[in-house]
PDB file of C-alpha atoms in Angstrom:
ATOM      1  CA  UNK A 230     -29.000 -70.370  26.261  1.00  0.00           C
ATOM      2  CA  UNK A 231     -30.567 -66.944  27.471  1.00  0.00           C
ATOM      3  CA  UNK A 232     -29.549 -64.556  24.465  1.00  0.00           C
ATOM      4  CA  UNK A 233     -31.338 -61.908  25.922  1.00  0.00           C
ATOM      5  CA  UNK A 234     -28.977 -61.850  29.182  1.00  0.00           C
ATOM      6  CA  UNK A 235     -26.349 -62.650  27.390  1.00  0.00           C
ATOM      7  CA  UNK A 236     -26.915 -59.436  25.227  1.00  0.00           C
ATOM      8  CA  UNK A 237     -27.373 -57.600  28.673  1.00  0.00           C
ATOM      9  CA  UNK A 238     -24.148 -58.529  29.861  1.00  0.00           C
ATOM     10  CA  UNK A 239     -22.068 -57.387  26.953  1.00  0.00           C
ATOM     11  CA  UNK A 240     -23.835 -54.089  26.859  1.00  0.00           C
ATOM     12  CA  UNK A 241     -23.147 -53.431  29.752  1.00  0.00           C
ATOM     13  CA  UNK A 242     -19.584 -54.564  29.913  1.00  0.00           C
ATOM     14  CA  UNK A 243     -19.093 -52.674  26.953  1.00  0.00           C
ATOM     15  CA  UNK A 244     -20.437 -49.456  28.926  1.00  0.00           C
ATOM     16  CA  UNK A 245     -17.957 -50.192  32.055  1.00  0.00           C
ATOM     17  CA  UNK A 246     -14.856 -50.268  29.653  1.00  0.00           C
ATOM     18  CA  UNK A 247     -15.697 -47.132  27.889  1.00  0.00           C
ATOM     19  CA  UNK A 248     -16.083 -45.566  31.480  1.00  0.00           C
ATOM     20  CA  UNK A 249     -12.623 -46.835  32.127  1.00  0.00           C
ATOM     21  CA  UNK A 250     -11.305 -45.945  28.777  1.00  0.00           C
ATOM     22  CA  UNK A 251     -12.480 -41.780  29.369  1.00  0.00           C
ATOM     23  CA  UNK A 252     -11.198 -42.255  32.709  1.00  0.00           C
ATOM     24  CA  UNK A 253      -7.665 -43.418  31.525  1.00  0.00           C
ATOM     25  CA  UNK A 254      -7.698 -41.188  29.233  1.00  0.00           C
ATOM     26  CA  UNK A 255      -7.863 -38.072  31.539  1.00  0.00           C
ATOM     27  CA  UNK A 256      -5.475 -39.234  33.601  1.00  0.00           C
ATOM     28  CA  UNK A 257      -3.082 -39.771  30.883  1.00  0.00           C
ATOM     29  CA  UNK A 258      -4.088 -35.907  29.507  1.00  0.00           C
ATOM     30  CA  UNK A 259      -3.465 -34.591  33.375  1.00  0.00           C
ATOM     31  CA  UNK A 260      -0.135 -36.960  33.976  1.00  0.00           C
ATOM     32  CA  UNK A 261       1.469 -35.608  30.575  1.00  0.00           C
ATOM     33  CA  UNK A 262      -0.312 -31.966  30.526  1.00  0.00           C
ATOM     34  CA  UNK A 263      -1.600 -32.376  27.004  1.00  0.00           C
ATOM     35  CA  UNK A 264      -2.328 -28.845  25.638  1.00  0.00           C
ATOM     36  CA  UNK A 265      -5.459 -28.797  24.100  1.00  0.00           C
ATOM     37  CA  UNK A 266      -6.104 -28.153  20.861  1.00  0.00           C
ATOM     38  CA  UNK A 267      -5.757 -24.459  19.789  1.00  0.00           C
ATOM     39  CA  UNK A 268      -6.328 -22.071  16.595  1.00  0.00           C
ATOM     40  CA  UNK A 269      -2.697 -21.537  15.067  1.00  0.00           C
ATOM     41  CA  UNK A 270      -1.859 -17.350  15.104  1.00  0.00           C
ATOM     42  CA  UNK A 271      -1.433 -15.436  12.511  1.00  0.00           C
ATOM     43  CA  UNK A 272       2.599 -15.773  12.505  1.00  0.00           C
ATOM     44  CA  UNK A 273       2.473 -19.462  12.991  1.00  0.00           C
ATOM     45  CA  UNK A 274       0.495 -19.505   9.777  1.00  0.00           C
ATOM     46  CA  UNK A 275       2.889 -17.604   7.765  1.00  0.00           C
ATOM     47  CA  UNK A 276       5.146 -19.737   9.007  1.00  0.00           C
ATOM     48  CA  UNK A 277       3.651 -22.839   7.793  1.00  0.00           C
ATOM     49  CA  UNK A 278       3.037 -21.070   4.544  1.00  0.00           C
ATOM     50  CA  UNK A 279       6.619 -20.176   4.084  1.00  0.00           C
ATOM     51  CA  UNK A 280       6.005 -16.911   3.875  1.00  0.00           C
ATOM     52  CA  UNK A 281       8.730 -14.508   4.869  1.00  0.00           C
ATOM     53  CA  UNK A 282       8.283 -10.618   6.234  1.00  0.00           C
ATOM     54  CA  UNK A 283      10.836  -8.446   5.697  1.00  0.00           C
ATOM     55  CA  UNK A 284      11.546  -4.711   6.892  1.00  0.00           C
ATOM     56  CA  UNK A 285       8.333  -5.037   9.267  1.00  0.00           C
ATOM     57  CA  UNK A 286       7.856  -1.254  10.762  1.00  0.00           C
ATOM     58  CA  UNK A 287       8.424  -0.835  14.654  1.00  0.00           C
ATOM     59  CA  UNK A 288       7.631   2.648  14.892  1.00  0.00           C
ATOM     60  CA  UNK A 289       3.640   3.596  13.618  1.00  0.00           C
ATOM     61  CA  UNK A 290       1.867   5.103  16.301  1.00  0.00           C
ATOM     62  CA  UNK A 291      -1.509   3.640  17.317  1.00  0.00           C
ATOM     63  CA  UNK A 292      -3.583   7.250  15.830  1.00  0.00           C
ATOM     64  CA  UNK A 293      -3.510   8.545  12.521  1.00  0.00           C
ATOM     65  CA  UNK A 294      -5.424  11.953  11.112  1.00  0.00           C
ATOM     66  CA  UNK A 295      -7.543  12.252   8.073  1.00  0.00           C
ATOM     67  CA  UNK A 296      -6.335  14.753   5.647  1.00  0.00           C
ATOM     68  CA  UNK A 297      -8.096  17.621   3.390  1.00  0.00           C
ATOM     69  CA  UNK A 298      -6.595  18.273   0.340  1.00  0.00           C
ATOM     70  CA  UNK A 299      -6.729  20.669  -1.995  1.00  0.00           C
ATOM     71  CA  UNK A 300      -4.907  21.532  -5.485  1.00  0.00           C
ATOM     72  CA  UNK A 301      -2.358  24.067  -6.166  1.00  0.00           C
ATOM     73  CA  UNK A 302      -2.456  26.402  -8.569  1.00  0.00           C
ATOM     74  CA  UNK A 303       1.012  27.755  -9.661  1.00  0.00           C
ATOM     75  CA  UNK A 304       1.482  31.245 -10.221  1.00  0.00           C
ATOM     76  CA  UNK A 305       3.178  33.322 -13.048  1.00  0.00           C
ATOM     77  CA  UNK A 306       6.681  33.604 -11.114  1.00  0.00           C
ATOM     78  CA  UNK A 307       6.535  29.953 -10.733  1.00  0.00           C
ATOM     79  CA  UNK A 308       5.818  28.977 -14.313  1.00  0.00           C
ATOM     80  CA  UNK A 309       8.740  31.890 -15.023  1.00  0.00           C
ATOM     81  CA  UNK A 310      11.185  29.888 -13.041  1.00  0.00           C
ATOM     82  CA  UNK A 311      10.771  26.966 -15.573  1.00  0.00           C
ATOM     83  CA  UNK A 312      11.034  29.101 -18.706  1.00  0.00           C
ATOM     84  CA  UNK A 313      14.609  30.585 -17.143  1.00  0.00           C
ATOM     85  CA  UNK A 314      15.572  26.567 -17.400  1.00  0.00           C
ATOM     86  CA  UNK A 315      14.876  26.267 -20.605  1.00  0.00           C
ATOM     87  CA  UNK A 316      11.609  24.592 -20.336  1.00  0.00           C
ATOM     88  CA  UNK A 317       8.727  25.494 -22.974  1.00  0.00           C
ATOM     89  CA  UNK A 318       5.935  25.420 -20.068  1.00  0.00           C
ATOM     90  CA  UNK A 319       1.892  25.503 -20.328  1.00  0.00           C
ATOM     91  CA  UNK A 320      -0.660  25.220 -17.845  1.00  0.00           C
ATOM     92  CA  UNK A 321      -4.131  23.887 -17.794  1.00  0.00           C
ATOM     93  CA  UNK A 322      -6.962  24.614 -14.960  1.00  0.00           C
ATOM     94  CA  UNK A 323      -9.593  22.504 -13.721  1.00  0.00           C
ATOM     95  CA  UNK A 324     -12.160  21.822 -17.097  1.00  0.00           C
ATOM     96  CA  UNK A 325      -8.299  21.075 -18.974  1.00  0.00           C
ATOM     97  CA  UNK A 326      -8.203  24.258 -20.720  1.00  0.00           C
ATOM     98  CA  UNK A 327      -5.185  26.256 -20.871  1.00  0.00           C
ATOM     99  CA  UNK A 328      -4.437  29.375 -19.444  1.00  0.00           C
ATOM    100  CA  UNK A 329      -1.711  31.495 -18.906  1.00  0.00           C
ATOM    101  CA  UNK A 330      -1.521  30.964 -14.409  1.00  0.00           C
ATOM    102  CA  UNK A 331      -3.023  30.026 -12.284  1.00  0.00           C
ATOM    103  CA  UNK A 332      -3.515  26.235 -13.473  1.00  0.00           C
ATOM    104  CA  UNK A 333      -3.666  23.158 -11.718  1.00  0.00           C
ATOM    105  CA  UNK A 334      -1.349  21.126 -14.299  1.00  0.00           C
ATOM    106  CA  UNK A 335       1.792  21.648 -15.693  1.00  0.00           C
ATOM    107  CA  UNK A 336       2.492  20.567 -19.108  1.00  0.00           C
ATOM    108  CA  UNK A 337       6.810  20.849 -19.877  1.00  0.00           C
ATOM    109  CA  UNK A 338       8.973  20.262 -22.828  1.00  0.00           C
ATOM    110  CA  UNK A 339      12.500  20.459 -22.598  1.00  0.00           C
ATOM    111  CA  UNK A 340      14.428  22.398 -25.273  1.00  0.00           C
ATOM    112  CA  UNK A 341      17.593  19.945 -24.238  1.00  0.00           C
ATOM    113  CA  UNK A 342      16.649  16.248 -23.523  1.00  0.00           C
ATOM    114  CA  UNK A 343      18.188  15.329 -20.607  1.00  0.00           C
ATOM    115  CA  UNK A 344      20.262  11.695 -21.272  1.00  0.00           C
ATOM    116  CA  UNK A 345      19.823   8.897 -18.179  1.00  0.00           C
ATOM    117  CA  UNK A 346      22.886   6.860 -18.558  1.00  0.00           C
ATOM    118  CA  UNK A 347      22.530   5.497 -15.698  1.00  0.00           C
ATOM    119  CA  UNK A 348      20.304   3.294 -13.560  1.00  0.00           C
ATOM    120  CA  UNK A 349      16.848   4.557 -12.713  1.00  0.00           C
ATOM    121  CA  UNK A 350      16.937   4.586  -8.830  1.00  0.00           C
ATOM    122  CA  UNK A 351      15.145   7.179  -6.275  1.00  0.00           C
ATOM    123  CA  UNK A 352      19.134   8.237  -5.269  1.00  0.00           C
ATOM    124  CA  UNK A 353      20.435   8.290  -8.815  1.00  0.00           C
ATOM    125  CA  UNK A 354      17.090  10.699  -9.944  1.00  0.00           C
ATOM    126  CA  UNK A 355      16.996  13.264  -7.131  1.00  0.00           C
ATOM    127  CA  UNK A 356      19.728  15.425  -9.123  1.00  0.00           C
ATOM    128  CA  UNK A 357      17.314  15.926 -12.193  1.00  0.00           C
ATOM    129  CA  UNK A 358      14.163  15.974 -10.106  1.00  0.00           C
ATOM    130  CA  UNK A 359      15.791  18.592  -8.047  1.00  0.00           C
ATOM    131  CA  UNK A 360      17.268  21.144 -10.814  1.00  0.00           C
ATOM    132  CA  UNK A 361      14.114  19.900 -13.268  1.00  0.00           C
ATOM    133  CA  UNK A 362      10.837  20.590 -11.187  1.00  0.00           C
ATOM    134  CA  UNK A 363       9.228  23.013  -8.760  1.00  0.00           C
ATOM    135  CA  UNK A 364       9.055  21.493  -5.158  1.00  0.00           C
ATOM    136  CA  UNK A 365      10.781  18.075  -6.487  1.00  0.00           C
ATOM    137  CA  UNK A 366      11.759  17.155  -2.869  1.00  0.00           C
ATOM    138  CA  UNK A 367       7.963  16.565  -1.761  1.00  0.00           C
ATOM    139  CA  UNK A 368       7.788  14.293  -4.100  1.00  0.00           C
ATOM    140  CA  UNK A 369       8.861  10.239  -3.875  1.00  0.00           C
ATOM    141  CA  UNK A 370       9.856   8.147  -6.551  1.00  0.00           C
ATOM    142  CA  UNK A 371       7.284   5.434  -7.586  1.00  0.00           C
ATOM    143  CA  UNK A 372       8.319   3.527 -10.055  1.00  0.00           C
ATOM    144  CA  UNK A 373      10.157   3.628 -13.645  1.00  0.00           C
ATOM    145  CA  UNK A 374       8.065   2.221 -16.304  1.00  0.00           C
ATOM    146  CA  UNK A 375      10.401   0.859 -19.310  1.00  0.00           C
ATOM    147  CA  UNK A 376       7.569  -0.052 -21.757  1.00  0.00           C
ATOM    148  CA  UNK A 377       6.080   2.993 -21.081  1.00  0.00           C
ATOM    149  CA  UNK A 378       9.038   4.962 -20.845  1.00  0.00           C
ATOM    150  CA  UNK A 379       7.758   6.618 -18.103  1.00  0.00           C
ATOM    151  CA  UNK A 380       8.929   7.560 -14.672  1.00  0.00           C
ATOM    152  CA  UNK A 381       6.438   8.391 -11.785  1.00  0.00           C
ATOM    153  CA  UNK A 382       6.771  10.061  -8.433  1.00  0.00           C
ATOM    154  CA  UNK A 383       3.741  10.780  -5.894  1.00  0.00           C
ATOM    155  CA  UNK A 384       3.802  13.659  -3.162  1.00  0.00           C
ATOM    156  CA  UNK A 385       4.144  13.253   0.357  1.00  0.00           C
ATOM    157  CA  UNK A 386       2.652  14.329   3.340  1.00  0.00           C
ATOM    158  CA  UNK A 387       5.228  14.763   6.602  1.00  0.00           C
ATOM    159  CA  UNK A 388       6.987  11.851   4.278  1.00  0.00           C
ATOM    160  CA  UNK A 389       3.567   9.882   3.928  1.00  0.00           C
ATOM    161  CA  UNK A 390       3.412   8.665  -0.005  1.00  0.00           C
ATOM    162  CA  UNK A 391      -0.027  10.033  -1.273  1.00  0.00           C
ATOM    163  CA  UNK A 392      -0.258   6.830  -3.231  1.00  0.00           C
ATOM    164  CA  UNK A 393      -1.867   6.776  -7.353  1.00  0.00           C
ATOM    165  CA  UNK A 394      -3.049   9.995  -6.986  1.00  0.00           C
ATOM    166  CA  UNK A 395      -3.096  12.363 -10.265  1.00  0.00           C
ATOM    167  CA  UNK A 396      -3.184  15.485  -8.413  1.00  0.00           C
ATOM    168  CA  UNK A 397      -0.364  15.212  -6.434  1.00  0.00           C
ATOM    169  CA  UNK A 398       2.090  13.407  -9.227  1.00  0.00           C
ATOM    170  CA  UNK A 399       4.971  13.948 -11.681  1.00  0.00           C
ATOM    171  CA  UNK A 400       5.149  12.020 -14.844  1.00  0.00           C
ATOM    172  CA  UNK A 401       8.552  12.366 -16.465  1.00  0.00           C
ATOM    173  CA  UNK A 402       8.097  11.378 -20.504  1.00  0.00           C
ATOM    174  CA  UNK A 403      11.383   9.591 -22.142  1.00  0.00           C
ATOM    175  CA  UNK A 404      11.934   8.606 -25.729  1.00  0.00           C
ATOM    176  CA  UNK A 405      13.485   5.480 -27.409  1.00  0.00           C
ATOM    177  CA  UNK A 406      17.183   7.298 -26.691  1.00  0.00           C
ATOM    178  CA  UNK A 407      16.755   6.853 -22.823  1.00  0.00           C
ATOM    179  CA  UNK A 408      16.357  10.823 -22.501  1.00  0.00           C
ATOM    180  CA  UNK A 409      13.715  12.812 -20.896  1.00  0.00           C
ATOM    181  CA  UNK A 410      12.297  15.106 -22.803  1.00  0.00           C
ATOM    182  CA  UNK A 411       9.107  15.896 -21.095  1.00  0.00           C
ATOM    183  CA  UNK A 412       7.017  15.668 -17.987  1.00  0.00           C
ATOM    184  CA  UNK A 413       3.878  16.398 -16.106  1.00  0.00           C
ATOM    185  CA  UNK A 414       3.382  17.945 -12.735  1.00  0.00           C
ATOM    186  CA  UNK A 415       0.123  18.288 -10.475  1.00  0.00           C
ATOM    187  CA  UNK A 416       0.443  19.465  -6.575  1.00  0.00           C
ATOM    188  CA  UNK A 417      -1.591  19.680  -3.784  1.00  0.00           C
ATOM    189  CA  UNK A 418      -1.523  22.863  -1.749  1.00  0.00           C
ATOM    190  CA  UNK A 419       1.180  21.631   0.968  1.00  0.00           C
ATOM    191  CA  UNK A 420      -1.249  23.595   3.707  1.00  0.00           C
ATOM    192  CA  UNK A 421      -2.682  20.208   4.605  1.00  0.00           C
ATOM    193  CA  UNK A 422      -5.942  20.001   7.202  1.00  0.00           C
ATOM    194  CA  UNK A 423      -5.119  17.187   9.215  1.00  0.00           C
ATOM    195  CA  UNK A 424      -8.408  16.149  11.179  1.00  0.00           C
ATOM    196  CA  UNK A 425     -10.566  13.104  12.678  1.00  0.00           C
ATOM    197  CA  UNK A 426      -7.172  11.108  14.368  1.00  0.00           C
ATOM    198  CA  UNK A 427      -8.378   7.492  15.148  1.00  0.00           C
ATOM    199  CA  UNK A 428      -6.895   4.228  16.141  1.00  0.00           C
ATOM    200  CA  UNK A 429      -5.380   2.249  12.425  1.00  0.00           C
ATOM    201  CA  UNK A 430      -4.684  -0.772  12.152  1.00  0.00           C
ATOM    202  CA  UNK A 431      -1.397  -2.292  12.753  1.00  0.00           C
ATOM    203  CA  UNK A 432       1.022  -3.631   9.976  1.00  0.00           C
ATOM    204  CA  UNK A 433       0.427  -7.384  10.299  1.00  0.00           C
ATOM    205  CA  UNK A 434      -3.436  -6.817  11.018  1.00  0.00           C
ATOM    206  CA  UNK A 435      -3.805  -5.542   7.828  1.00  0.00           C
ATOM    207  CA  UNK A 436      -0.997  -8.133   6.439  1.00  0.00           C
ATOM    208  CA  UNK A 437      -3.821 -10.480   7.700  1.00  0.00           C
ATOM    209  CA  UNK A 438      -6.749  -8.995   5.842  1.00  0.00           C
ATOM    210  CA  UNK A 439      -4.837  -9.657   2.688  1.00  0.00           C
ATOM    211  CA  UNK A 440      -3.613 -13.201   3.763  1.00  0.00           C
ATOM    212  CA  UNK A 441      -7.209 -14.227   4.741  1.00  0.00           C
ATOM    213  CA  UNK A 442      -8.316 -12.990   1.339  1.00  0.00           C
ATOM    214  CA  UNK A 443      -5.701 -15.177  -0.606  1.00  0.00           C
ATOM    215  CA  UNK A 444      -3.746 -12.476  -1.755  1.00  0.00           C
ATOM    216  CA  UNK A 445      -0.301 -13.353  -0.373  1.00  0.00           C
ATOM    217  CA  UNK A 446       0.347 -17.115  -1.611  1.00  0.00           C
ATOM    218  CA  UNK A 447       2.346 -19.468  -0.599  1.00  0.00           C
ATOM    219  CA  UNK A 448       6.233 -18.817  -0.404  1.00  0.00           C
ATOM    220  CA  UNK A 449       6.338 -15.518  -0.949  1.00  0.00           C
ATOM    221  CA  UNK A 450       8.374 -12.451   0.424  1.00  0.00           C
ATOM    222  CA  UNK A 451       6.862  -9.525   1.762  1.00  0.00           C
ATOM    223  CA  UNK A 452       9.681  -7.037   0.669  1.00  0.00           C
ATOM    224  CA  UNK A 453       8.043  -3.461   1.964  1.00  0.00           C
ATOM    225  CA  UNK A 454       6.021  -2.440   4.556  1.00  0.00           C
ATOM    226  CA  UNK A 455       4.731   1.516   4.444  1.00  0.00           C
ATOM    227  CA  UNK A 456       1.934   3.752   5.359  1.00  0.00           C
ATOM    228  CA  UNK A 457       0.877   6.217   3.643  1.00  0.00           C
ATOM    229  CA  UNK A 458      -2.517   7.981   2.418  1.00  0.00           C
ATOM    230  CA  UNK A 459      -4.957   7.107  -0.268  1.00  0.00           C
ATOM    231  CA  UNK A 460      -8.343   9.463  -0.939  1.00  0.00           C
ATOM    232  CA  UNK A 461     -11.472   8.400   0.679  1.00  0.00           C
ATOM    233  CA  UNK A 462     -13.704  10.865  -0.199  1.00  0.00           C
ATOM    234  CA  UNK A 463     -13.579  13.195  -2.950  1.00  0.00           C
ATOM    235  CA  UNK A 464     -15.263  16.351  -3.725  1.00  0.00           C
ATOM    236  CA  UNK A 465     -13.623  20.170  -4.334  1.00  0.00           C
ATOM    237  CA  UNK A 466     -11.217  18.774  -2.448  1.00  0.00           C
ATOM    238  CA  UNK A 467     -10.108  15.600  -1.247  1.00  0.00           C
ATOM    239  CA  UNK A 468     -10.188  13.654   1.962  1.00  0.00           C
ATOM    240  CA  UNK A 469      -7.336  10.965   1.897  1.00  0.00           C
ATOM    241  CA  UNK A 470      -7.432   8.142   4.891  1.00  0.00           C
ATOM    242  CA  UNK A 471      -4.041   6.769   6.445  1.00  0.00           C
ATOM    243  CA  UNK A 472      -3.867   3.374   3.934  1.00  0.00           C
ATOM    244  CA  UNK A 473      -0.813   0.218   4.503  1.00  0.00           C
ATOM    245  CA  UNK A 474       1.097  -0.464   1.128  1.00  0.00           C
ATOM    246  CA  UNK A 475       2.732  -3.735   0.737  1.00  0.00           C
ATOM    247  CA  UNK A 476       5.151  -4.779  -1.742  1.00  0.00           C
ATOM    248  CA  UNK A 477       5.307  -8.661  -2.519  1.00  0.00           C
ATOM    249  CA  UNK A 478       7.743 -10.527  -3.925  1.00  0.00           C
ATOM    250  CA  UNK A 479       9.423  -7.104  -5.652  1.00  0.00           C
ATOM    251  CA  UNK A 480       6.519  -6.495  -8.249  1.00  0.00           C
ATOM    252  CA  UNK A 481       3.512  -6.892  -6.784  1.00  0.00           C
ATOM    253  CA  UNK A 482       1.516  -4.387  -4.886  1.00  0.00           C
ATOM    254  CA  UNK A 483      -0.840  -4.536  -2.591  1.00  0.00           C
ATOM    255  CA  UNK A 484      -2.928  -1.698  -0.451  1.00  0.00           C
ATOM    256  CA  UNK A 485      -5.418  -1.634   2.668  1.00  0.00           C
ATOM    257  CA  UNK A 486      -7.163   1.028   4.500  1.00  0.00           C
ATOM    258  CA  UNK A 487      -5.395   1.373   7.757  1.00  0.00           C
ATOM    259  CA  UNK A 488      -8.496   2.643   9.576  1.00  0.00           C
ATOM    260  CA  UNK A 489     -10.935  -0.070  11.362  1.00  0.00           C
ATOM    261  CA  UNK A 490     -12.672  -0.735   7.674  1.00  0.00           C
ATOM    262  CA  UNK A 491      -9.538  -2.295   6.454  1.00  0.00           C
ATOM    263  CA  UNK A 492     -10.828  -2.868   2.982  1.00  0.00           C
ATOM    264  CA  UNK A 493      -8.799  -4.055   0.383  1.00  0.00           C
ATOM    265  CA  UNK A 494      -8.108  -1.292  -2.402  1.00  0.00           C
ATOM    266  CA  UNK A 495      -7.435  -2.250  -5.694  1.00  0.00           C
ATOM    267  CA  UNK A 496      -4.673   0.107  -7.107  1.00  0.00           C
ATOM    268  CA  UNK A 497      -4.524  -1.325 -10.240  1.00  0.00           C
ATOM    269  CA  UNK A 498      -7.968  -0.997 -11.509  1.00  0.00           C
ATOM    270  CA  UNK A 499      -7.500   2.554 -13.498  1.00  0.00           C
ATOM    271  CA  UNK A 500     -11.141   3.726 -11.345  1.00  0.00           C
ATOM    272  CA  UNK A 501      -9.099   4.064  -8.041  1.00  0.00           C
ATOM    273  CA  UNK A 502      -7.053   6.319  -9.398  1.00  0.00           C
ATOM    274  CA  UNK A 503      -7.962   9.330  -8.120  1.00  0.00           C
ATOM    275  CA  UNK A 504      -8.079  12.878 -10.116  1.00  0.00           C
TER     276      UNK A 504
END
């Protein structure tokens, strides 16, 4: 027997069915319209990860300013206005030396502890932080810390949050009774220089950056969506960039700058908070 033709004539056979095979193939792509295969989106990969996104905002424009801050200093009258509510008030400037006006910080003791028998909510506070502070409604409630016994609030800018910022922040101080019985109050002068407006990123771009960097896990619940301003730069004064907060699962948060950079921030490392 001829081996060597025999060999031939399988190879060969062997090429005409493949032919066929890509031929049939096609055909059977074409007859059916087979979509080809495709990179899943964004949302069909939450999906798949279970992960649900709640209260996602409709409404944030495409531009967003910079902002220049700078710190107030409160005057005499304004420190008066405390002591008339019974409030045993001091003051320290910029090097944390006290003075008798013109500070940066306010440092107040109340003569009458005032007794929270009630849940700590942003509605159930606004009476105290109202009749309590100077300028308490451009401030936002944060968050109540029970082992710390503290309650914070952050200022706002045209209702922006200026988030973990120390200079624009109140501090109320309780003791082991529930009561308040001292805070701490730093403001920025509410004269803001907004400047630089650029295109930010949208919500679920940014909800992206964080996905593709394994911070949102599997099954979770993004619970909040806001924007809001975080310091980029930071010299006499302070230049705060339009920055997305995201609130995960009730208790975690999360933060990215909303301008093209879209870094992650990390809040929670004591160094980003900003004097």
């Amino acid at each position: 027997m001829d081996w060597s033709r025999i060999k031939n004539i399988f190879i060969i056979a062997f090429l005409i069915l493949d032919i066929f095979l890509l031929f049939w193939l096609k055909e059977k792509q074409d007859s059916e319209n087979f979509p080809l295969m495709t990179e899943a989106t964004f949302e069909e990969k939450l999906e798949a990860a279970d992960i649900v996104v709640e209260n996602l905002p409709t409404d944030v424009g495409k531009n967003q300013f910079l902002i220049n801050a700078t710190a107030k200093k409160f005057s005499e009258e304004e420190l008066n206005l405390l002591t008339m509510k019974n409030q045993d008030v001091e003051v320290k400037d910029e090097n944390q030396q006290v003075v008798e006006k013109d500070g940066i910080e306010i440092i107040s003791r109340l003569e009458k502890p005032i007794q929270l028998n009630f849940e700590v909510t942003s509605d159930n506070m606004k009476p105290i932080l109202e009749s309590t502070v100077l300028y308490g409604d451009q401030y936002r409630f944060w968050n109540y810390n029970e082992d710390k016994r503290q309650i914070i609030y952050y200022q706002t800018y045209k209702d922006f949050t200026l988030y973990n910022n120390k200079s624009g922040r109140i501090t109320f101080y309780l003791n082991e009774k529930n009561e308040i019985t001292s805070y701490v109050q730093t403001m920025f002068n509410t004269e803001f220089d907004a400047y630089g407006e650029q295109e930010i990123l949208q919500p679920m771009q940014a909800l992206e950056i964080l996905y593709s960097n394994s911070m949102i896990k599997q099954g979770s619940t993004v619970n909040n969506i806001e924007l809001g301003y975080y310091t980029l730069v930071q010299l006499t004064s302070q230049v705060l960039a339009p920055t997305w907060y995201f609130q995960v699962n009730g208790e975690e948060n999360y933060f990215v700058n909303a301008t093209e950079e879209g870094s992650i921030i990390e809040m929670d490392d004591p160094k980003t908070i900003t004097e």
